[in-house]
XYZ file of C-alpha atoms in Angstrom:
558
model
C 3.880 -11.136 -12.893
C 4.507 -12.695 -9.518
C 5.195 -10.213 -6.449
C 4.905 -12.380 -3.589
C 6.740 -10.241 -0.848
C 9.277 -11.780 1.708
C 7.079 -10.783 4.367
C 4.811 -13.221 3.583
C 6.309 -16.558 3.268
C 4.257 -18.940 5.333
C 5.586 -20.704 8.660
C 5.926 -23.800 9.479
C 3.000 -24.225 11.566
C -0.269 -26.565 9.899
C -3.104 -25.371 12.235
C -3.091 -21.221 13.640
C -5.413 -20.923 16.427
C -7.737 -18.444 16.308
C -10.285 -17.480 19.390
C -12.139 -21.350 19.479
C -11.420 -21.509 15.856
C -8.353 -23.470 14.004
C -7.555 -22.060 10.621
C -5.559 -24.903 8.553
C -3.060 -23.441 6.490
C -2.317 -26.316 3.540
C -5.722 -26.546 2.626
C -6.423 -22.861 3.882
C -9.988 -24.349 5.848
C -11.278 -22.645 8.693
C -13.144 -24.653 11.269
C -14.132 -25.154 14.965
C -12.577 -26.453 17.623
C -15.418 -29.090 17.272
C -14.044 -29.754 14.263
C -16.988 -28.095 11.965
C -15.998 -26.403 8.568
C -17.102 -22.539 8.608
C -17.590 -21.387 5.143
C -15.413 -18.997 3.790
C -14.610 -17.547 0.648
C -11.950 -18.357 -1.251
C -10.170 -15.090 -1.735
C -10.891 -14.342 2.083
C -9.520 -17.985 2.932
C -6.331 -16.390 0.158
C -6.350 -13.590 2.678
C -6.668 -15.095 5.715
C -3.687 -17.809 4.955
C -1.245 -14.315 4.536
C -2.092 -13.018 7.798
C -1.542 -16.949 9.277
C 1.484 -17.368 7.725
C 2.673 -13.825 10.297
C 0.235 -14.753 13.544
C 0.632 -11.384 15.827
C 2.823 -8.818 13.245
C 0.973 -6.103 11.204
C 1.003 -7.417 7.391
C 0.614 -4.175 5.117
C -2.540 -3.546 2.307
C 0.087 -3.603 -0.048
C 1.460 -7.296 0.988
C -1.738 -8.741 1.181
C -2.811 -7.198 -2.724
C 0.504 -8.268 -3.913
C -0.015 -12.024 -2.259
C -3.896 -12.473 -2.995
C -4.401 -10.902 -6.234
C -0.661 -10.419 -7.847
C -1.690 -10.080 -11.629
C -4.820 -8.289 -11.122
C -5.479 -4.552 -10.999
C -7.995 -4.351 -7.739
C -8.702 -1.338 -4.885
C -8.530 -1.766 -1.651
C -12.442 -2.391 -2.008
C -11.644 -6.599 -2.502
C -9.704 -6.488 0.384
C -12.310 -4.531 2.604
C -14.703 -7.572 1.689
C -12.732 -10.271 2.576
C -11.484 -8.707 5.637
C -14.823 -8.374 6.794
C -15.845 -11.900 5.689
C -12.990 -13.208 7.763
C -14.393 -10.992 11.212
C -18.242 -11.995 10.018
C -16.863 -15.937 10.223
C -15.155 -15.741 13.355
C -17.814 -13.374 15.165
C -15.208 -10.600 15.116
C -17.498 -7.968 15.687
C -15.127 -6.015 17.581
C -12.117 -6.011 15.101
C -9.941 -7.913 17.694
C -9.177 -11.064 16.129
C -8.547 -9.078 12.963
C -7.034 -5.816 13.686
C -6.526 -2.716 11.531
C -3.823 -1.008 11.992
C -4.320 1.961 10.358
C -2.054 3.701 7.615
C -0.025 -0.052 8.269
C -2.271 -3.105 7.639
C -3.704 -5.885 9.171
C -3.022 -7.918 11.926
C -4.100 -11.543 12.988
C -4.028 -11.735 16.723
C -3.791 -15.694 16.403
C -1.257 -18.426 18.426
C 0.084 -20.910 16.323
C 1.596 -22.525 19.563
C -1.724 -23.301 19.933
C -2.278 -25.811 16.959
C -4.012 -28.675 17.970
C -6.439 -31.244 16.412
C -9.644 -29.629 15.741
C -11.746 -32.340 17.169
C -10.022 -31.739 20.596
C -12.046 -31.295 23.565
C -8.564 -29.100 24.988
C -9.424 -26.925 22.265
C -12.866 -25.349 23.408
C -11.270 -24.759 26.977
C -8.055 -23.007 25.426
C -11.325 -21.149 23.140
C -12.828 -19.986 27.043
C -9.395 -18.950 28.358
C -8.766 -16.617 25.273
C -12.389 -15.157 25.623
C -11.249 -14.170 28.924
C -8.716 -11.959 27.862
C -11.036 -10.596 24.542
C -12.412 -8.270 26.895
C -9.379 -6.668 28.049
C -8.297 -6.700 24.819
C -11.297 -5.423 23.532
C -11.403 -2.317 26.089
C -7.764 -1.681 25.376
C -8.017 -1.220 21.468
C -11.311 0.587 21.922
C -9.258 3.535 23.859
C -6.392 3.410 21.685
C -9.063 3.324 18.271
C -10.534 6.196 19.617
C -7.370 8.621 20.451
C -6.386 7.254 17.128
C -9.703 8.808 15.468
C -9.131 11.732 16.526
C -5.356 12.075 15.545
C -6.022 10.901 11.568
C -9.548 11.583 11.135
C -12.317 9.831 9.196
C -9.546 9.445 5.838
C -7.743 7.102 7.524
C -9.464 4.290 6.330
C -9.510 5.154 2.578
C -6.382 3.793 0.647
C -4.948 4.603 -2.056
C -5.816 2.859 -5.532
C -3.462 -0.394 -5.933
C -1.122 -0.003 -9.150
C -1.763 -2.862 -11.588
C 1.759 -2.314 -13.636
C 4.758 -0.409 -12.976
C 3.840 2.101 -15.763
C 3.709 5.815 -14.806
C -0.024 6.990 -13.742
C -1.683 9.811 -14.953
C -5.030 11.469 -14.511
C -6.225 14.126 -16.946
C -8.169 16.740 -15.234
C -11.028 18.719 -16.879
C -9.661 21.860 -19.064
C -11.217 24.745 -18.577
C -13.784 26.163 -20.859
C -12.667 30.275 -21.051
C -14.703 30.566 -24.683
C -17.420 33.706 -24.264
C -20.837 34.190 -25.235
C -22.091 31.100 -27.718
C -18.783 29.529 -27.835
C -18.579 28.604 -24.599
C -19.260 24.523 -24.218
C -19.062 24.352 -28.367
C -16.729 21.658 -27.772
C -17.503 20.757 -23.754
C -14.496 18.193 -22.387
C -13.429 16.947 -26.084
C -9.621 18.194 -25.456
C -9.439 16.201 -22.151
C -11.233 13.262 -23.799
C -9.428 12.550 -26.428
C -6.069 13.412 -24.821
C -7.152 10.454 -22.412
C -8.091 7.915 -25.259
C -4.954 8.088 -27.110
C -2.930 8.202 -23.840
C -4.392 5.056 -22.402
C -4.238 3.600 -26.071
C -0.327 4.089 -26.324
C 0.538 2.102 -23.356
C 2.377 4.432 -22.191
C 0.355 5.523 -19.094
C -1.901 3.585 -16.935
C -4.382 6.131 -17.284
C -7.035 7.433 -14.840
C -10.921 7.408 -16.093
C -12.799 10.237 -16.786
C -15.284 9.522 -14.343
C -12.733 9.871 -11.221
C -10.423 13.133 -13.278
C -13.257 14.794 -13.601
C -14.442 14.758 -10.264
C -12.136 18.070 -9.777
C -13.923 20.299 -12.277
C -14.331 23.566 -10.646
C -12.332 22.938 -7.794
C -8.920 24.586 -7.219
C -6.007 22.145 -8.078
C -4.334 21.064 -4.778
C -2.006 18.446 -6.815
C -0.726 16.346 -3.671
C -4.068 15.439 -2.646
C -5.855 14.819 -6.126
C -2.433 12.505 -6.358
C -2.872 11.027 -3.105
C -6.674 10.060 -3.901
C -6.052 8.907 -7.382
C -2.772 7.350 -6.551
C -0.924 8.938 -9.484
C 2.212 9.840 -10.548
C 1.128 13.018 -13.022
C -1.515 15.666 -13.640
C -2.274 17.034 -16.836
C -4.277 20.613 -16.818
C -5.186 23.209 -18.501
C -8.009 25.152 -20.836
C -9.484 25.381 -24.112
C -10.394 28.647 -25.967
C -12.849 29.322 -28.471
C -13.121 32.580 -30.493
C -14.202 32.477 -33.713
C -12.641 29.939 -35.926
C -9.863 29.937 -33.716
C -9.279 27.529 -30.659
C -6.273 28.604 -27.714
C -5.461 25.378 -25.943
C -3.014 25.650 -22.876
C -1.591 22.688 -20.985
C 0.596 21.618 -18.298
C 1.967 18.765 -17.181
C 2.653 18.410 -12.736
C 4.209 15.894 -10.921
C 1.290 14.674 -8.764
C 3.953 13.752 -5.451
C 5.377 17.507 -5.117
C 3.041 20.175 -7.133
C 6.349 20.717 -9.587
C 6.212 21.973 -12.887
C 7.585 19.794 -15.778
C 6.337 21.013 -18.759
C 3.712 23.970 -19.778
C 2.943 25.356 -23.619
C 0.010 27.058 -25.530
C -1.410 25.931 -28.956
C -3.061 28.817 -31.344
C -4.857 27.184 -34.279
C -7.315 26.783 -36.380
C -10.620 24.682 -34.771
C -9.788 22.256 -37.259
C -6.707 21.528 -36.013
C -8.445 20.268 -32.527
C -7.366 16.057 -33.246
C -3.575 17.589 -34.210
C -2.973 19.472 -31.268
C -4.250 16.708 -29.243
C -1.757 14.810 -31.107
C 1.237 16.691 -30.049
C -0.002 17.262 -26.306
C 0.363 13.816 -26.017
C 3.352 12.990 -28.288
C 5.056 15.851 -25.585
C 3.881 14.362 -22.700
C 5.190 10.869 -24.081
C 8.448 12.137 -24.668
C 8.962 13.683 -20.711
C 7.759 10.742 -18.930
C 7.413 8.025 -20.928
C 8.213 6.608 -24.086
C 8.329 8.122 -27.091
C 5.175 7.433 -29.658
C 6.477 6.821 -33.429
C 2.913 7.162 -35.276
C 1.666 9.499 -38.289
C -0.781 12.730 -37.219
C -4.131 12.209 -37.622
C -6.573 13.206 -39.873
C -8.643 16.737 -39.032
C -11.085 19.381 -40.211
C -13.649 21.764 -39.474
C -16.126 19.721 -40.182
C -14.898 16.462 -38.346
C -14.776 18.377 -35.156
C -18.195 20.647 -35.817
C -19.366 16.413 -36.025
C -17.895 15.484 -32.852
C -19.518 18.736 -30.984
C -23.155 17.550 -31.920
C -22.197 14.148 -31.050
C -20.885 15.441 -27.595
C -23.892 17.282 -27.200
C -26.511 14.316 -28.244
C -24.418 12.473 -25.210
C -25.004 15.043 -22.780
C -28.451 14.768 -23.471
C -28.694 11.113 -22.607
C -26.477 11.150 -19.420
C -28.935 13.930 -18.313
C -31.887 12.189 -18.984
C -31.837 8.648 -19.629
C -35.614 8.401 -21.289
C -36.796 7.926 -24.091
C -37.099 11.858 -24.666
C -32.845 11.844 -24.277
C -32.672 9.229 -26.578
C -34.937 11.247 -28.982
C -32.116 13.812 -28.299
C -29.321 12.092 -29.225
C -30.584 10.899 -32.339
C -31.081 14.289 -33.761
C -28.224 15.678 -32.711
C -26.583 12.401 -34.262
C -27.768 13.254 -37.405
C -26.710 16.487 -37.950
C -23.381 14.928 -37.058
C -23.828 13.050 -40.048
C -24.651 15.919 -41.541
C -21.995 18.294 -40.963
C -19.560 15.005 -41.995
C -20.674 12.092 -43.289
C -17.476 10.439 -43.101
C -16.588 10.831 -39.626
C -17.648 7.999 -36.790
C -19.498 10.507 -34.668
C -23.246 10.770 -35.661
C -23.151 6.827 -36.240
C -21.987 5.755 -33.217
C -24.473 8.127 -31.405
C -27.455 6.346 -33.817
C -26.507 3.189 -32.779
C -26.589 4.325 -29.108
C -29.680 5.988 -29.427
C -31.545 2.706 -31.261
C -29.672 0.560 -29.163
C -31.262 2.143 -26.169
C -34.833 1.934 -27.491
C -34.418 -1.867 -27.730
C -33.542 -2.586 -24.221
C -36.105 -0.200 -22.610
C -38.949 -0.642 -25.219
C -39.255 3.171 -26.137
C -40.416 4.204 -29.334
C -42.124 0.510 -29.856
C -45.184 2.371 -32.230
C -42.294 2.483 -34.919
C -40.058 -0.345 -34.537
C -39.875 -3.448 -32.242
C -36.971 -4.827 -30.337
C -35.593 -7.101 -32.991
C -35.889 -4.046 -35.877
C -34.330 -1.458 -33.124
C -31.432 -4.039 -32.927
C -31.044 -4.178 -36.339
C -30.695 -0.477 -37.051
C -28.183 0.037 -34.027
C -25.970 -2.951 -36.030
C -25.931 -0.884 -38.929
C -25.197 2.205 -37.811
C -22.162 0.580 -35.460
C -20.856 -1.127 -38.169
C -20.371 1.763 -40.096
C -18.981 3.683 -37.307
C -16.569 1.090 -37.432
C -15.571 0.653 -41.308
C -15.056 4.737 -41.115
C -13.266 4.584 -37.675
C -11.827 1.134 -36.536
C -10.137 2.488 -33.970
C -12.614 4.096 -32.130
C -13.174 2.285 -28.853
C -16.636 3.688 -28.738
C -17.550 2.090 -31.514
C -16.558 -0.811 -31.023
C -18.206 -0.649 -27.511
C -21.681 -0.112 -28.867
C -21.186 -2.854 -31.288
C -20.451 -4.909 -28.177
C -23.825 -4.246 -26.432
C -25.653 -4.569 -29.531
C -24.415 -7.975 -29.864
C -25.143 -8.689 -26.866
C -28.931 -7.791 -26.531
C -28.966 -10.011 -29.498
C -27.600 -12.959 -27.406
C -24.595 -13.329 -29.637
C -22.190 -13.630 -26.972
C -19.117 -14.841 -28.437
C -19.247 -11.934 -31.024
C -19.722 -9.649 -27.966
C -16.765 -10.985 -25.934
C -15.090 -10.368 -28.925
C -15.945 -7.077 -29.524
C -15.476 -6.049 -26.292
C -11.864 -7.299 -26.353
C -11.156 -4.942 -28.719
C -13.108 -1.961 -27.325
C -10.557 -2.230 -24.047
C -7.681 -2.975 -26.114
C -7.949 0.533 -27.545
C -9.420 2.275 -24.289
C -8.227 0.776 -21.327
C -9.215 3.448 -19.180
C -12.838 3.385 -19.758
C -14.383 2.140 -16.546
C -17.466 2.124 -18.631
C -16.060 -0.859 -20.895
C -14.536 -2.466 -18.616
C -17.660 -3.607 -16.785
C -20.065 -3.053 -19.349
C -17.944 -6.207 -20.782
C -19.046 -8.258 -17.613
C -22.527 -8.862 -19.257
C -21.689 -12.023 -21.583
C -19.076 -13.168 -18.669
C -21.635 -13.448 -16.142
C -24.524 -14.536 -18.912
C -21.980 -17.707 -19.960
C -20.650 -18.408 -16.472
C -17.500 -16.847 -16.403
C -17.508 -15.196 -13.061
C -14.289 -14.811 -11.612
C -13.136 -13.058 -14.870
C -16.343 -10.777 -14.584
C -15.247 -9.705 -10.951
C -11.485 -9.441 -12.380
C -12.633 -6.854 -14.762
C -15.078 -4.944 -11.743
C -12.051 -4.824 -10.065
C -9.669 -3.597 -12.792
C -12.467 -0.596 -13.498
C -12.491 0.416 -9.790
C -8.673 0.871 -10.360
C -8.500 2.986 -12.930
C -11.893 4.936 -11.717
C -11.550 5.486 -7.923
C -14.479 7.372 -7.872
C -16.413 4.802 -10.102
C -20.108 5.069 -10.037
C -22.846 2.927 -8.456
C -23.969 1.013 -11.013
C -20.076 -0.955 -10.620
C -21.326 -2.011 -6.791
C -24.874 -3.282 -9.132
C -22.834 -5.027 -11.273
C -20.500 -6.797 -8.741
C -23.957 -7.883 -6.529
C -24.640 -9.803 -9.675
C -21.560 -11.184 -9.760
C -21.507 -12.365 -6.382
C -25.092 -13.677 -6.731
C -23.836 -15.852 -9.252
C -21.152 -17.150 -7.101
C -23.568 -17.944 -4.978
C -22.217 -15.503 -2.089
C -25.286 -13.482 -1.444
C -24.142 -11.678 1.464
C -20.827 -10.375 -0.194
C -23.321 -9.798 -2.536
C -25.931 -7.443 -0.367
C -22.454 -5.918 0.973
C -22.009 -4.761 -2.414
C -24.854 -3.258 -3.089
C -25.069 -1.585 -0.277
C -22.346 0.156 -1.201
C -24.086 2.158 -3.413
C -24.995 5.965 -2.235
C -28.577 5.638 -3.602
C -30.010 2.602 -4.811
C -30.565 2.872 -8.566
C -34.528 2.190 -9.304
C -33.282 -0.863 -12.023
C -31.262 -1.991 -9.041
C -34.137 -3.126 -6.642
C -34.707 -6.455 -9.399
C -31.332 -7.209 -8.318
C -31.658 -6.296 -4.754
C -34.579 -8.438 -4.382
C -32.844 -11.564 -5.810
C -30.140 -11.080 -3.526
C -32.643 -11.341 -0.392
C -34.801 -14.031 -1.980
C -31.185 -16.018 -2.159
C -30.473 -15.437 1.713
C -33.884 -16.225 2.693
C -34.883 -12.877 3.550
C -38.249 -13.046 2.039
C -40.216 -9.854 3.005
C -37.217 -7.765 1.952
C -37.293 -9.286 -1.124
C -40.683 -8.386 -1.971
C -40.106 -4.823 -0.722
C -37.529 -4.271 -3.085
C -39.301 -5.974 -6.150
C -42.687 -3.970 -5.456
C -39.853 -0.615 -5.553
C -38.632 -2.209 -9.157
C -42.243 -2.575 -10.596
C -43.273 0.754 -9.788
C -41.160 2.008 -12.588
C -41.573 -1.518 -14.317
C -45.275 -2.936 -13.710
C -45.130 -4.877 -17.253
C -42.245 -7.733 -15.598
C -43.257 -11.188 -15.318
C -41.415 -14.475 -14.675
C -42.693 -15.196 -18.896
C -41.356 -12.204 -19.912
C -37.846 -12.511 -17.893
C -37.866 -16.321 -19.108
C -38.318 -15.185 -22.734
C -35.768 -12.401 -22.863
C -33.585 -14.185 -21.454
C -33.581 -17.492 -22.248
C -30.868 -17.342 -25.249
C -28.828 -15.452 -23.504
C -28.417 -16.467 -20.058
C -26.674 -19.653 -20.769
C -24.807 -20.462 -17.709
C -25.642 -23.510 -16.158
C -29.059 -23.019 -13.903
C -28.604 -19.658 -13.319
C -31.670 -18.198 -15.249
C -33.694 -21.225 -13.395
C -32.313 -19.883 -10.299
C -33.358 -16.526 -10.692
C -36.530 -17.141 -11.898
C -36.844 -19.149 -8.392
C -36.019 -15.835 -6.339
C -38.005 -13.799 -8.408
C -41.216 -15.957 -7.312
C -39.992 -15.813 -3.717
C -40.175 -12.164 -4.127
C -43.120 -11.960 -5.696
C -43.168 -11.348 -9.392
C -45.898 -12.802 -11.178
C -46.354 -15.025 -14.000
């Protein structure tokens, strides 16, 4: 939907003056005052064109969203990128042309009395007479930037996540574990889990990942500020109790903007009863906020949930220690999933993980090679998927799978349906990006980055990886850099990535830095090898040739 705000109807005015640059606002091209283009982005020239269209007033975060991306569900992180695109164009090093205004917006100190024909020799004379005044500018809003430092400190700057629908938000926080002795972690987070799953699968919330909600485990609940940084409506706590063959489950429901309680109850049952009571947490939660969900209880046992604690526990093991050890892990704990219920998703869906895994990184090749390791993970997602086919997860797997095979249609596919019935798995979300960017479809790759980071404030790194790709493929390598220099630590995979980045701006010893960083963990990588992996796969037009064009740049041999 449309949500183009009053505030930012353009003005009449075809050329906005800006410090010895015009900025014309039909075509939205920025150039000199000699009359040369200066290349720009098209989202920043989007962003740029709002703040023309109000030359000298403060145009809000939300405005400029609602204007440049109204249909999309972004952070304030696309934004931040084309803001500082627009100051890197125009030299703004300062922040004077573009000024932040903080907890208001943006403002474009511009003239559009100024307009003239960009060819004009008038023009680079008016460009001296406004340099003249930068530096009182510049001195002014350096005193007033630092008294207003100290006033809001160093969170001013961080805004809150942009709303993508007009749906109530909710984030599910960790539940306790209060279960003694051995039963303590039996089930780990599976209340929480699930409870997000079928919420974002409803449509009934716009639901917060489990990456960001569970940023709070351990810490006490302040629920203003955990709904400031989320930017949700509702919080959903509580704890989970096992003793015996008994499980306690507790929960409450608090409105994120005041701390108030709406709703609070306690569940005694039997631990096969863990998918039911889930069930009717959310079915309660539904009815007080939302709308009301019409669908029959599921299916549960003791031995469907004993399945989905070994298949919880294989997946710790992999997120601890992604190697081909972990992966060694998960598949036994996958199959005594199987074993305690052979007709539950679980254990298959951590199989095809676990096989899936071995193909991409090579591990385990005395037993099985790539092509046989890709054929096992189909098999064991496919079942997963005739026993559960509305699992996102298993659909998800099935999505990778397909696409290590290079069946990318299958995998866009697949992937659809993974987010259909999870869209609040970050994970998904930009795991889907791989066949976008492999067949060319960029802008909806960086479309989906961007929907992830808004329903996972707190994302991880590896989303800043993926958008560097992106924006390598755009052909904007220094958005591109930007991004991955966003990360907090550079992820060892990462460096490949890194070092096509600097081979594409010219930057030729850093690109060989960062490839010799990538081999030491990699020393078997060669432009044949890339080629032949890849080669199926990578279909968009010239961008495998281009890469393997930066990769000699930075050094990788034949």
């Amino acid at each position: 939907m449309s949500r183009k705000a009053p505030e930012i109807d353009p003005k009449s005015a075809e050329m906005i003056s800006v410090d010895g640059f015009v900025f014309l606002t039909k075509s939205k091209e920025l150039r000199t005052v000699e009359g040369k283009a200066v290349n720009l982005r098209s989202q920043s020239a989007e962003v740029l064109s709002v703040l023309a269209a109000r030359p000298g007033e403060i145009v809000s975060k939300d405005a400029l969203m609602q204007a440049v991306w109204p249909d999309t569900f972004v952070t304030d992180d696309s934004l931040t990128q084309c803001i500082a695109d627009i100051r890197r164009a125009l030299g703004d090093d300062a922040h004077v042309i573009v000024e932040t205004v903080p907890k208001r917006g943006y403002r474009l100190n511009a003239d559009p009395s100024d307009a003239a024909d960009p060819n004009a020799a008038a023009g680079t004379e008016r460009a001296k007479t406004r340099s003249s005044r930068r530096g009182f500018i510049l001195a002014a809003i350096v005193l007033v930037a630092a008294a207003i430092g100290a006033y809001y400190g160093a969170e001013i700057w961080r805004a809150a996540p942009v709303r993508s629908t007009d749906m109530p938000r909710i984030a599910v926080l960790p539940f306790d574990d209060m279960s003694a002795g051995g039963d303590r972690g039996y089930l780990g987070d599976a209340v929480a889990e699930g409870i997000i799953t079928e919420l974002s699968r409803s449509k009934t919330y716009a639901v917060i990942a489990r990456n960001s909600s569970f940023k709070y485990r351990d810490q006490p609940v302040d629920t203003r500020q955990i709904g400031d940084e989320l930017g949700v409506d509702y919080l959903l706590e509580g704890s989970q109790q096992k003793i015996g063959d008994r499980l306690k489950v507790t929960a409450q429901l608090l409105n994120a903007h005041d701390g108030s309680h709406l709703w609070a109850n306690t569940y005694n049952r039997e631990i096969g009863d863990l998918f039911v009571v889930q069930e009717e947490i959310i079915r309660t939660l539904a009815d007080r906020v939302g709308r009301r969900i019409e669908r029959p209880l599921p299916q549960s046992g003791a031995a469907q949930v004993s399945a989905l604690r070994y298949h919880l526990m294989g997946i710790a093991e992999i997120r601890k220690d992604n190697s081909a050890a972990g992966s060694e892990l998960l598949r036994q704990f996958s199959l005594k999933a199987i074993e305690a219920d052979p007709n539950a998703q679980f254990g298959y869906i951590g199989l095809a993980w676990s096989y899936r895994f071995d193909a991409v990184f090579g591990w385990h090749e005395q037993e099985h090679d790539r092509d046989e390791a890709l054929k096992r993970a189909a098999e064991y997602a496919d079942k997963a998927i005739l026993l559960a086919p509305d699992d996102a997860e298993a659909h998800h797997v099935r999505a990778r799978i397909h696409t290590e095979a290079g069946e990318i249609e299958q995998a866009l596919a697949r992937f659809d349906q993974a987010i259909a019935l999870n869209p609040s798995n970050s994970n998904i979300l930009v795991g889907s990006t791989d066949p976008l960017l492999y067949v060319g479809r960029i802008d909806e790759a960086i479309d989906r980055i961007e929907q992830a980071k808004g329903v996972d404030p707190f994302h991880p790194d590896w989303f800043h990886w993926q958008m560097g790709w992106a924006l390598w493929e755009k052909y904007d390598c220094e958005a591109a850099l930007t991004a991955m220099r966003k990360m907090s630590r550079i992820l060892s995979g990462a460096y490949r990535m890194l070092a096509g980045i600097h081979a594409c701006l010219g930057n030729e010893r850093e690109a060989k830095e960062a490839l010799a960083v990538f081999l030491q963990n990699s020393p078997g990588e060669s432009i044949s090898k890339e080629r032949r992996e890849w080669e199926k796969i990578w279909t968009a037009p010239g961008s495998l040739e281009r890469w393997i064009g930066h990769m000699r740049i930075a050094g990788l041999p034949e």
